Amino acid sequence: MASVGHHGQMQAPVDQVRIETSAAMVEAVAQSRRREQRRFRLTFVGTWLILCLLIVGGLVAANKIDLEFLGRWQQFILTGIPVTIVVSATSIAIAVVFAILGALGRLSPRPVIYAIASFYVSLVRGTPLIVQILFIYLALPQIWEGFAGVPTIVLGIFALAFNYGAYMTEVFRAGIEAIPRGQLEAASALGMTDRMTMRRIILPQAIRIVTPAIGNEFIAMIKDSALVSLLGVQELLWRAQRVGTQNFRALEALLVAAVVYWVLTIIFSVLQDRLEKRMAESDRRL
Amino acid sequence: MNRRTHGLARHTALLTAAMLALGACTGAGSADDDLLAKAKAAGTIVMSTDPEYPPQSALATDGSYEGFDIDVGTEIAKRLGVEIKFETPSWEAITAGSWSGRWDFSVGSMTITTDREKVIAFTEPYYFTPAQMAVEADSTIASVADLAGQSVCVGAATTYQQWLEGTLDFGTKTPDVAPAGVEVVALTTDRNCAEAWQAGRRDFEGWLSSSTTVQGAIDAGLPVKQLGEPVFAEPLAVAFDRSGPDPTSMVTEVNRILAEMHGDGTLRDLSMKWFDEDLTTSTGD
């Protein structure tokens, strides 16, 4: 900067040319980078398509796939998709409630509440999800008969929500702690009680902060929801497995299930990506 | 965004309502002491079935169930004057008892054994299946005795597993002794054994199941063949949970219905329909 001021007058035309040349160069570089990016993306999509075609085409060509079986049973298997989605969505919704309670407990200054919340998180995170599911289904009714009357789908949803709630507790705690202290001070200066501050100031912002994380958990949940097939909930995997064994067509049936789970996670990942971008944008506007 | 929150809220509300309703249901208890009275009062009876066990029980493409056991269960419900519903727990959960009222009875080709009698109340047999040993189509094993010291695949918690382990006891008469030193490979359901062979796995040399299941695998074109004569014949009965409401009057009533179905040829007709042979009379061996 200083040197420009020094030789300012004399070097002006030269500088002009330099600026124009460099602008053109920047444009050229940008263009070639865009072209490269486009080529990269095209190659990426192309490679995926070729890989899929190779796998599917190879299996069909090798006569490993019974297309007649697929045609006859695909409808029955695919009917499991709404069940899988409802189980996952409901479980996540309830898990959010568990997570908020867990996070509030983990941030509580009261030792008993803090201990209870920590106990919950430790218990759930320290045991396998499949053990929790089987325990809720097989063992709880022996402790309290009332559990036996609960439909298995509700038990499955509860087990998944209970588990994910514990993992999401830490996410929510981080979300709550991300609210600047100044806001708490401002709220108390306005005469708000702690509870009011939590409800009106902190939680609304915290939930917004953790929304992308909830999306991630939902995608993971879609896959873990397959575990409730163990309870006889007729979701995607249950249907695929029964039909596969019944007809000695495990390859086709499991292939269908795998592809559906994969496609579902891809769709929700794209939605999740968009949501994240949109939220980032509105953050910038703030 | 708004719509989604509404959707979630609705689900949660529905679930809460369902849980509350269920909580209310379980408070009752007095009229539920007798299984028959309970079923008649409810107007429905819930049957457990394992739909991986054709031709006894299988799924149809529309999600309904079909097979010999399904037909027998449906006919029993009809003659009881109640609607039938189905639950699909694992076979192990059925034979273990303590059903916690999730289903009321099993028409699942369950063999009457002394062990199971402790937790399960059985009716008289409604049919009999021979237990059949099978090997891979290209196997060089020539007799059941040759399987001594080899490994044999079975469905978990089946009488086939108990026979190989030397614990099978019908109470009335004991079947022949199993080959010595057999290593048992127990999979979730009988058909998983044939599936393993189909997938090219060689984890076991033999497969013991009911003759109808073995025949089903052969008919499906799997590389499986029967090995020798059936090893024993099993009496198969309708089962109830002893830990639930008292099943005594229910057993009496279903026994009456089964005798009726034996007598009027219903059971024989169903056996011909699903097995192409009459398995409803004791083989008498």
Coordinates of C-alpha atoms in Angstrom, one line a residue:
Chain A
M1 CA 0.0 0.0 0.0
A2 CA 2.7 2.4 1.0
S3 CA 4.8 1.7 -2.1
V4 CA 1.8 2.4 -4.4
G5 CA 1.4 5.8 -2.8
H6 CA 5.1 6.4 -3.4
H7 CA 5.2 5.7 -7.1
G8 CA 1.5 6.4 -7.7
Q9 CA 1.5 8.9 -10.5
M10 CA 4.1 7.3 -12.7
Q11 CA 3.0 3.7 -12.6
A12 CA -0.7 4.3 -13.1
P13 CA -1.1 2.9 -16.7
V14 CA 1.1 0.0 -16.0
D15 CA -1.0 -0.8 -12.9
Q16 CA -4.1 -0.6 -15.0
V17 CA -2.9 -3.2 -17.4
R18 CA -1.7 -5.3 -14.5
I19 CA -5.1 -5.1 -12.9
E20 CA -6.9 -6.0 -16.1
T21 CA -4.6 -8.9 -16.9
S22 CA -4.9 -10.2 -13.4
A23 CA -8.7 -9.9 -13.6
A24 CA -8.7 -11.9 -16.8
M25 CA -6.3 -14.5 -15.2
V26 CA -8.5 -14.8 -12.1
E27 CA -11.5 -15.3 -14.4
A28 CA -9.6 -17.9 -16.4
V29 CA -8.5 -19.7 -13.3
A30 CA -12.0 -19.7 -11.9
Q31 CA -13.4 -21.0 -15.1
S32 CA -10.9 -23.8 -15.4
R33 CA -11.6 -24.6 -11.8
R34 CA -15.3 -24.7 -12.5
R35 CA -14.7 -26.9 -15.5
E36 CA -12.6 -29.2 -13.3
Q37 CA -15.3 -29.3 -10.7
R38 CA -17.9 -30.2 -13.2
R39 CA -15.7 -32.9 -14.7
F40 CA -15.1 -34.2 -11.2
R41 CA -18.8 -34.3 -10.4
L42 CA -19.6 -36.0 -13.7
T43 CA -16.9 -38.6 -13.2
F44 CA -18.2 -39.2 -9.7
V45 CA -21.8 -39.8 -10.8
G46 CA -20.6 -41.9 -13.8
T47 CA -18.5 -44.1 -11.6
W48 CA -21.4 -44.7 -9.2
L49 CA -23.7 -45.6 -12.1
I50 CA -21.1 -48.0 -13.5
L51 CA -20.5 -49.6 -10.1
C52 CA -24.3 -50.1 -9.6
L53 CA -24.7 -51.4 -13.1
L54 CA -21.8 -53.8 -12.7
I55 CA -23.1 -55.2 -9.4
V56 CA -26.7 -55.5 -10.6
G57 CA -25.9 -56.5 -14.1
G58 CA -23.3 -59.0 -12.9
L59 CA -25.8 -60.7 -10.5
V60 CA -28.5 -60.8 -13.2
A61 CA -26.1 -62.0 -15.9
A62 CA -24.8 -64.7 -13.6
N63 CA -28.4 -65.8 -13.1
K64 CA -28.1 -65.3 -9.4
I65 CA -31.3 -63.2 -9.2
D66 CA -34.7 -64.7 -9.4
L67 CA -36.6 -61.9 -11.0
E68 CA -39.9 -63.7 -10.8
F69 CA -39.5 -63.9 -7.0
L70 CA -38.7 -60.2 -6.9
G71 CA -41.7 -59.4 -8.9
R72 CA -44.0 -61.5 -6.7
W73 CA -42.7 -60.3 -3.3
Q74 CA -41.3 -56.7 -3.8
Q75 CA -44.7 -55.2 -2.9
F76 CA -44.8 -57.1 0.4
I77 CA -41.3 -56.2 1.3
L78 CA -41.6 -52.5 0.3
T79 CA -44.7 -52.2 2.5
G80 CA -42.3 -52.2 5.3
I81 CA -40.9 -48.8 4.3
P82 CA -43.6 -46.7 5.9
V83 CA -43.3 -48.8 9.1
T84 CA -39.5 -48.2 9.2
I85 CA -40.0 -44.5 8.7
V86 CA -42.8 -44.2 11.3
V87 CA -40.7 -46.2 13.8
S88 CA -37.6 -44.0 13.1
A89 CA -39.5 -40.7 13.2
T90 CA -41.5 -41.4 16.3
S91 CA -38.4 -42.8 18.1
I92 CA -36.4 -39.6 17.3
A93 CA -39.3 -37.4 18.4
I94 CA -39.5 -39.2 21.8
A95 CA -35.7 -39.4 22.0
V96 CA -35.6 -35.5 21.8
V97 CA -37.8 -35.4 24.9
F98 CA -35.5 -37.8 26.7
A99 CA -32.4 -35.8 25.5
I100 CA -33.8 -32.5 26.7
L101 CA -34.6 -33.9 30.1
G102 CA -31.2 -35.7 30.2
A103 CA -29.3 -32.5 29.3
L104 CA -31.2 -30.4 31.8
G105 CA -30.3 -33.0 34.4
R106 CA -26.7 -33.1 33.4
L107 CA -26.5 -29.3 33.8
S108 CA -28.4 -29.2 37.1
P109 CA -26.6 -27.9 40.1
R110 CA -28.6 -30.4 42.3
P111 CA -26.5 -33.5 42.9
V112 CA -29.5 -35.9 42.9
I113 CA -30.8 -34.8 39.6
Y114 CA -27.3 -34.7 38.1
A115 CA -26.8 -38.2 39.4
I116 CA -30.0 -39.5 37.9
A117 CA -29.3 -38.0 34.5
S118 CA -25.7 -39.3 34.5
F119 CA -27.0 -42.8 35.6
Y120 CA -29.4 -42.8 32.6
V121 CA -26.7 -41.8 30.1
S122 CA -24.1 -44.2 31.6
L123 CA -26.5 -47.2 31.7
V124 CA -27.7 -46.7 28.1
R125 CA -24.3 -46.0 26.7
G126 CA -22.7 -48.9 28.5
T127 CA -25.0 -51.6 27.2
P128 CA -25.6 -52.8 23.7
L129 CA -28.8 -51.5 22.0
I130 CA -29.8 -55.1 21.1
V131 CA -29.6 -56.1 24.8
Q132 CA -31.9 -53.1 25.7
I133 CA -34.4 -54.1 23.1
L134 CA -34.6 -57.7 24.1
F135 CA -34.7 -56.7 27.8
I136 CA -37.6 -54.4 27.3
Y137 CA -39.5 -57.1 25.3
L138 CA -38.6 -60.3 27.2
A139 CA -37.5 -59.3 30.7
L140 CA -39.7 -56.3 31.7
P141 CA -43.0 -58.2 31.5
Q142 CA -41.6 -60.5 34.1
I143 CA -41.0 -57.5 36.4
W144 CA -44.3 -55.8 35.7
E145 CA -47.1 -57.7 33.8
G146 CA -48.5 -54.5 32.4
F147 CA -45.7 -54.4 29.8
A148 CA -47.0 -57.6 28.2
G149 CA -50.0 -55.8 26.9
V150 CA -48.1 -53.0 25.2
P151 CA -48.0 -53.6 21.4
T152 CA -44.5 -54.7 20.3
I153 CA -44.2 -51.7 17.9
V154 CA -44.6 -49.3 20.9
L155 CA -42.0 -51.3 22.9
G156 CA -39.6 -51.1 19.9
I157 CA -40.1 -47.4 19.6
F158 CA -39.6 -46.9 23.3
A159 CA -36.4 -48.9 23.3
L160 CA -34.9 -47.0 20.4
A161 CA -36.0 -43.6 21.9
F162 CA -34.6 -44.5 25.3
N163 CA -31.3 -45.4 23.7
Y164 CA -31.0 -42.5 21.3
G165 CA -32.1 -40.1 24.0
A166 CA -29.0 -40.9 26.1
Y167 CA -26.7 -40.3 23.2
M168 CA -28.5 -37.1 22.2
T169 CA -28.3 -35.9 25.8
E170 CA -24.7 -34.9 25.3
V171 CA -25.6 -33.1 22.0
F172 CA -28.3 -31.1 23.7
R173 CA -26.1 -30.3 26.6
A174 CA -23.6 -28.8 24.2
G175 CA -26.4 -26.9 22.5
I176 CA -27.5 -25.4 25.8
E177 CA -24.0 -24.5 26.8
A178 CA -23.5 -22.8 23.5
I179 CA -25.8 -20.0 24.5
P180 CA -23.6 -17.0 25.6
R181 CA -23.7 -16.3 29.3
G182 CA -24.5 -12.7 28.6
Q183 CA -28.0 -13.7 27.6
L184 CA -28.6 -15.3 30.9
E185 CA -27.4 -12.2 32.7
A186 CA -29.6 -10.1 30.4
A187 CA -32.6 -12.3 31.2
S188 CA -32.1 -12.1 34.9
A189 CA -31.7 -8.4 34.6
L190 CA -35.1 -8.4 33.0
G191 CA -36.4 -10.2 36.0
M192 CA -36.9 -13.6 34.4
T193 CA -36.7 -16.6 36.7
D194 CA -34.3 -19.4 35.8
R195 CA -37.1 -21.6 34.6
M196 CA -38.5 -18.8 32.4
T197 CA -35.0 -18.1 31.0
M198 CA -34.6 -21.8 30.2
R199 CA -37.9 -22.0 28.5
R200 CA -38.0 -18.7 26.6
I201 CA -34.4 -17.9 25.9
I202 CA -32.2 -20.9 26.1
L203 CA -34.2 -23.9 24.8
P204 CA -35.6 -22.3 21.7
Q205 CA -32.1 -21.3 20.6
A206 CA -30.5 -24.6 21.7
I207 CA -33.0 -26.7 19.8
R208 CA -32.2 -24.6 16.7
I209 CA -28.5 -25.2 17.2
V210 CA -28.9 -29.0 17.5
T211 CA -31.4 -29.4 14.7
P212 CA -28.8 -30.6 12.2
A213 CA -27.5 -33.1 14.7
I214 CA -31.0 -34.4 15.2
G215 CA -31.1 -35.0 11.4
N216 CA -28.0 -37.0 11.7
E217 CA -29.4 -39.1 14.5
F218 CA -32.5 -39.7 12.4
I219 CA -30.5 -41.1 9.6
A220 CA -28.7 -43.4 12.0
M221 CA -32.0 -44.4 13.5
I222 CA -33.4 -45.5 10.1
K223 CA -30.7 -48.2 10.1
D224 CA -30.9 -49.1 13.8
S225 CA -34.7 -49.5 13.5
A226 CA -34.0 -52.8 11.7
L227 CA -33.3 -54.2 15.2
V228 CA -37.0 -54.1 16.2
S229 CA -37.5 -56.9 13.6
L230 CA -36.4 -59.1 16.5
L231 CA -39.7 -58.3 18.2
G232 CA -41.7 -59.3 15.2
V233 CA -42.4 -55.7 14.2
Q234 CA -43.2 -56.1 10.5
E235 CA -40.8 -53.4 9.2
L236 CA -38.5 -53.7 6.2
L237 CA -36.0 -56.2 7.5
W238 CA -38.6 -58.4 9.1
R239 CA -40.4 -58.7 5.9
A240 CA -37.3 -59.3 3.8
Q241 CA -36.0 -61.9 6.2
R242 CA -39.2 -63.9 6.5
V243 CA -39.9 -63.9 2.8
G244 CA -36.2 -64.7 2.0
T245 CA -36.2 -67.8 4.3
Q246 CA -39.6 -68.9 3.4
N247 CA -38.7 -69.1 -0.3
F248 CA -35.0 -69.9 0.0
R249 CA -34.3 -66.5 -1.7
A250 CA -32.1 -64.8 1.0
L251 CA -30.0 -63.1 -1.7
E252 CA -32.8 -61.3 -3.4
A253 CA -34.7 -60.4 -0.2
L254 CA -31.7 -59.0 1.7
L255 CA -30.5 -57.2 -1.4
V256 CA -33.9 -55.4 -1.6
A257 CA -33.7 -54.5 2.1
A258 CA -30.2 -53.2 1.7
V259 CA -30.9 -51.1 -1.3
V260 CA -34.0 -49.6 0.3
Y261 CA -32.1 -48.6 3.5
W262 CA -29.3 -47.2 1.4
V263 CA -31.7 -45.1 -0.8
L264 CA -33.6 -43.9 2.3
T265 CA -30.3 -42.7 4.0
I266 CA -29.2 -41.0 0.8
I267 CA -32.5 -39.1 0.4
F268 CA -32.5 -38.0 4.1
S269 CA -28.8 -37.1 3.9
V270 CA -29.6 -34.7 1.0
L271 CA -32.5 -33.2 2.9
Q272 CA -30.3 -32.9 6.0
D273 CA -27.6 -31.2 3.9
R274 CA -30.1 -28.6 2.6
L275 CA -31.5 -28.0 6.0
E276 CA -28.0 -27.4 7.3
K277 CA -27.1 -25.0 4.5
R278 CA -30.3 -23.0 5.0
M279 CA -29.7 -22.7 8.7
A280 CA -26.1 -21.6 8.1
E281 CA -27.4 -18.9 5.7
S282 CA -29.9 -17.5 8.1
D283 CA -27.1 -17.5 10.7
R284 CA -25.0 -15.4 8.4
R285 CA -27.9 -12.9 8.0
L286 CA -28.0 -12.6 11.7
Chain B
M1 CA -41.4 -27.1 9.0
N2 CA -44.6 -26.4 10.8
R3 CA -46.3 -29.4 9.2
R4 CA -43.6 -31.6 10.4
T5 CA -43.8 -30.5 14.0
H6 CA -47.5 -31.1 13.8
G7 CA -46.9 -34.6 12.5
L8 CA -44.5 -35.4 15.2
A9 CA -46.8 -33.9 17.8
R10 CA -49.7 -36.0 16.6
H11 CA -47.6 -39.2 16.7
T12 CA -46.5 -38.5 20.2
A13 CA -50.0 -37.7 21.3
L14 CA -51.3 -41.0 19.7
L15 CA -48.6 -43.0 21.5
T16 CA -49.2 -41.4 24.8
A17 CA -52.9 -42.1 24.4
A18 CA -52.1 -45.7 23.5
M19 CA -49.9 -46.2 26.5
L20 CA -52.4 -44.7 28.8
A21 CA -55.2 -46.9 27.4
L22 CA -52.9 -50.0 27.8
G23 CA -52.1 -48.9 31.4
A24 CA -55.8 -48.8 32.1
C25 CA -56.4 -52.3 30.5
T26 CA -53.8 -54.0 32.7
G27 CA -55.5 -52.7 35.9
A28 CA -58.3 -55.3 35.4
G29 CA -57.8 -58.9 36.4
S30 CA -60.8 -60.7 37.9
A31 CA -62.6 -62.0 34.7
D32 CA -59.2 -62.9 33.1
D33 CA -58.5 -65.9 35.4
D34 CA -59.8 -68.4 32.9
L35 CA -58.4 -68.5 29.4
L36 CA -61.5 -69.8 27.7
A37 CA -63.7 -67.2 29.4
K38 CA -61.3 -64.5 28.5
A39 CA -61.2 -65.4 24.8
K40 CA -65.0 -65.7 24.7
A41 CA -65.4 -62.3 26.4
A42 CA -62.8 -60.7 24.0
G43 CA -64.3 -62.4 21.0
T44 CA -60.8 -63.0 19.7
I45 CA -58.0 -65.4 20.2
V46 CA -54.4 -64.7 19.3
M47 CA -52.3 -67.5 17.8
S48 CA -48.5 -67.4 17.6
T49 CA -47.0 -68.7 14.3
D50 CA -43.6 -68.9 12.7
P51 CA -44.1 -68.0 9.1
E52 CA -40.8 -69.4 8.0
Y53 CA -42.2 -72.9 8.3
P54 CA -44.0 -73.8 5.1
P55 CA -46.2 -75.7 4.4
Q56 CA -47.4 -75.4 8.0
S57 CA -47.1 -71.6 8.1
A58 CA -46.0 -69.1 5.5
L59 CA -46.6 -65.6 4.4
A60 CA -48.8 -64.8 1.4
T61 CA -47.8 -61.9 -0.8
D62 CA -50.6 -59.8 0.6
G63 CA -49.2 -60.2 4.1
S64 CA -51.7 -62.8 5.3
Y65 CA -50.7 -66.2 6.6
E66 CA -51.4 -69.6 5.0
G67 CA -50.5 -73.2 5.7
F68 CA -51.7 -76.3 7.6
D69 CA -51.2 -74.9 11.0
I70 CA -52.9 -71.6 10.0
D71 CA -55.9 -73.6 8.7
V72 CA -56.2 -75.7 11.8
G73 CA -55.9 -72.7 14.1
T74 CA -58.5 -70.8 12.1
E75 CA -60.9 -73.8 12.2
I76 CA -60.4 -74.1 16.0
A77 CA -61.2 -70.4 16.5
K78 CA -64.3 -70.7 14.3
R79 CA -65.6 -73.7 16.3
L80 CA -64.8 -71.7 19.5
G81 CA -66.9 -68.9 18.0
V82 CA -64.2 -66.3 18.1
E83 CA -62.1 -64.3 15.7
I84 CA -58.5 -65.3 15.1
K85 CA -55.5 -63.0 15.1
F86 CA -51.8 -63.8 14.6
E87 CA -48.5 -62.9 16.3
T88 CA -45.1 -63.9 14.9
P89 CA -42.6 -64.3 17.8
S90 CA -39.5 -66.5 17.5
W91 CA -39.9 -70.2 18.0
E92 CA -37.8 -70.1 21.2
A93 CA -40.1 -67.5 22.7
I94 CA -43.1 -69.8 22.1
T95 CA -41.6 -73.0 23.6
A96 CA -40.2 -71.1 26.6
G97 CA -43.6 -70.3 28.0
S98 CA -44.2 -67.0 29.9
W99 CA -46.0 -65.5 26.9
S100 CA -47.2 -62.6 29.2
G101 CA -50.6 -62.7 27.3
R102 CA -49.0 -61.5 24.1
W103 CA -50.7 -64.4 22.4
D104 CA -53.2 -67.0 23.6
F105 CA -52.2 -70.3 21.9
S106 CA -49.9 -71.9 19.6
V107 CA -50.9 -74.2 16.7
G108 CA -47.3 -74.5 15.7
S109 CA -46.7 -78.2 15.2
M110 CA -45.3 -78.3 18.7
T111 CA -44.2 -81.7 19.9
I112 CA -45.4 -82.8 23.3
T113 CA -42.4 -83.3 25.6
T114 CA -42.0 -83.8 29.3
D115 CA -39.8 -80.7 29.4
R116 CA -42.2 -78.4 27.7
E117 CA -45.1 -79.8 29.8
K118 CA -43.6 -77.9 32.8
V119 CA -44.5 -74.5 31.2
I120 CA -46.9 -75.5 28.4
A121 CA -50.4 -77.1 28.6
F122 CA -50.9 -79.4 25.6
T123 CA -54.0 -80.7 24.0
E124 CA -54.2 -84.2 22.4
P125 CA -52.1 -84.4 19.2
Y126 CA -53.7 -83.0 16.1
Y127 CA -51.2 -84.7 13.7
F128 CA -47.9 -86.5 13.6
T129 CA -44.8 -85.8 11.6
P130 CA -41.8 -88.1 11.2
A131 CA -38.4 -86.5 12.1
Q132 CA -36.2 -86.8 9.0
M133 CA -32.4 -86.6 8.8
A134 CA -31.1 -85.0 5.6
V135 CA -27.7 -84.5 4.0
E136 CA -26.4 -82.6 1.0
A137 CA -27.3 -84.2 -2.3
D138 CA -23.7 -85.1 -3.1
S139 CA -22.9 -86.3 0.4
T140 CA -21.2 -89.7 0.8
I141 CA -22.8 -90.3 4.3
A142 CA -24.9 -93.5 3.9
S143 CA -26.8 -93.8 7.2
V144 CA -27.8 -91.9 10.3
A145 CA -25.3 -93.9 12.3
D146 CA -22.5 -92.5 10.1
L147 CA -23.2 -89.1 11.5
A148 CA -21.7 -90.0 14.8
G149 CA -19.0 -87.5 15.6
Q150 CA -20.1 -85.2 12.8
S151 CA -22.1 -82.0 13.2
V152 CA -25.8 -81.7 12.5
C153 CA -27.9 -78.5 12.0
V154 CA -31.3 -78.0 13.7
G155 CA -33.7 -75.2 14.5
A156 CA -33.0 -73.8 18.0
A157 CA -35.3 -75.1 20.8
T158 CA -36.7 -77.9 18.6
T159 CA -37.2 -81.5 19.6
Y160 CA -34.6 -82.3 16.9
Q161 CA -32.0 -80.4 19.0
Q162 CA -33.2 -82.2 22.2
W163 CA -33.0 -85.6 20.5
L164 CA -29.4 -85.0 19.4
E165 CA -28.5 -83.8 22.8
G166 CA -30.1 -86.8 24.4
T167 CA -32.7 -84.8 26.3
L168 CA -35.8 -85.6 24.3
D169 CA -38.5 -87.3 26.3
F170 CA -42.1 -87.6 25.1
G171 CA -43.2 -89.0 28.4
T172 CA -44.9 -92.0 26.8
K173 CA -42.2 -93.7 24.8
T174 CA -38.6 -92.8 24.2
P175 CA -37.3 -92.6 20.7
D176 CA -34.2 -94.4 19.6
V177 CA -30.9 -93.1 20.8
A178 CA -29.2 -90.5 18.6
P179 CA -25.7 -91.1 17.1
A180 CA -23.0 -90.5 19.6
G181 CA -20.8 -87.4 19.8
V182 CA -22.8 -85.3 17.4
E183 CA -22.0 -81.6 17.5
V184 CA -25.2 -79.6 17.3
V185 CA -25.4 -76.4 15.3
A186 CA -28.6 -74.6 16.3
L187 CA -30.0 -71.9 14.0
T188 CA -33.0 -69.6 14.5
T189 CA -35.4 -71.7 12.5
D190 CA -35.2 -75.1 10.7
R191 CA -35.0 -73.7 7.2
N192 CA -31.9 -71.6 8.0
C193 CA -30.0 -75.0 7.9
A194 CA -31.0 -75.6 4.3
E195 CA -30.3 -71.9 3.5
A196 CA -26.8 -72.4 4.8
W197 CA -26.2 -75.3 2.4
Q198 CA -27.8 -73.3 -0.4
A199 CA -25.3 -70.5 0.3
G200 CA -22.5 -73.0 0.0
R201 CA -21.6 -73.2 3.6
R202 CA -20.2 -76.5 4.8
D203 CA -20.4 -76.0 8.6
F204 CA -22.3 -79.2 9.2
E205 CA -22.9 -82.6 7.6
G206 CA -26.5 -83.4 8.5
W207 CA -29.8 -81.6 9.0
L208 CA -32.6 -82.9 11.2
S209 CA -36.1 -81.5 10.8
S210 CA -39.6 -82.7 10.2
S211 CA -40.1 -84.7 7.0
T212 CA -42.4 -82.0 5.7
T213 CA -39.8 -79.3 6.0
V214 CA -37.1 -81.5 4.4
Q215 CA -39.4 -82.3 1.6
G216 CA -40.1 -78.6 1.2
A217 CA -36.4 -77.9 0.7
I218 CA -36.1 -80.7 -1.8
D219 CA -39.2 -79.4 -3.7
A220 CA -37.6 -75.9 -3.8
G221 CA -34.7 -77.4 -5.8
L222 CA -32.2 -77.2 -3.0
P223 CA -29.2 -79.7 -3.0
V224 CA -30.7 -81.8 -0.2
K225 CA -31.6 -85.5 0.1
Q226 CA -33.3 -87.6 2.8
L227 CA -31.0 -89.9 4.8
G228 CA -32.5 -93.2 5.7
E229 CA -35.9 -93.8 7.4
P230 CA -37.4 -91.2 9.8
V231 CA -35.6 -91.3 13.1
F232 CA -38.7 -90.9 15.3
A233 CA -42.4 -89.9 15.0
E234 CA -43.6 -86.9 16.9
P235 CA -47.1 -86.2 18.3
L236 CA -47.8 -82.5 17.6
A237 CA -50.3 -80.6 19.7
V238 CA -52.0 -77.2 20.3
A239 CA -50.2 -75.4 23.2
F240 CA -51.2 -72.9 25.9
D241 CA -49.1 -71.0 28.4
R242 CA -49.3 -72.3 32.0
S243 CA -48.2 -69.0 33.5
G244 CA -51.1 -67.0 32.0
P245 CA -54.9 -67.3 32.8
D246 CA -55.8 -70.9 33.7
P247 CA -56.0 -72.9 30.5
T248 CA -57.6 -76.0 31.9
S249 CA -61.1 -75.4 30.6
M250 CA -59.7 -74.2 27.3
V251 CA -57.7 -77.4 26.8
T252 CA -60.8 -79.5 27.5
E253 CA -62.8 -77.4 24.9
V254 CA -60.1 -77.5 22.3
N255 CA -59.6 -81.3 22.8
R256 CA -63.4 -81.7 22.2
I257 CA -63.0 -79.6 19.0
L258 CA -59.9 -81.6 17.8
A259 CA -61.8 -84.9 18.4
E260 CA -64.6 -83.5 16.3
M261 CA -62.2 -82.4 13.6
H262 CA -60.5 -85.8 13.6
G263 CA -63.9 -87.4 13.4
D264 CA -65.5 -85.4 10.6
G265 CA -62.5 -85.6 8.4
T266 CA -61.6 -81.9 8.5
L267 CA -58.0 -82.6 9.7
R268 CA -57.5 -85.4 7.2
D269 CA -58.6 -83.1 4.4
L270 CA -56.3 -80.3 5.5
S271 CA -53.4 -82.7 5.8
M272 CA -54.1 -84.0 2.2
K273 CA -54.3 -80.3 1.0
W274 CA -51.0 -79.2 2.5
F275 CA -48.9 -82.4 2.7
D276 CA -50.4 -84.7 0.0
E277 CA -50.6 -87.4 2.7
D278 CA -52.6 -88.2 5.8
L279 CA -50.4 -87.4 8.8
T280 CA -53.4 -87.1 11.2
T281 CA -53.2 -90.7 12.6
S282 CA -50.4 -92.0 14.7
T283 CA -47.9 -93.9 12.6
G284 CA -48.1 -96.6 15.3
D285 CA -44.5 -97.6 15.0

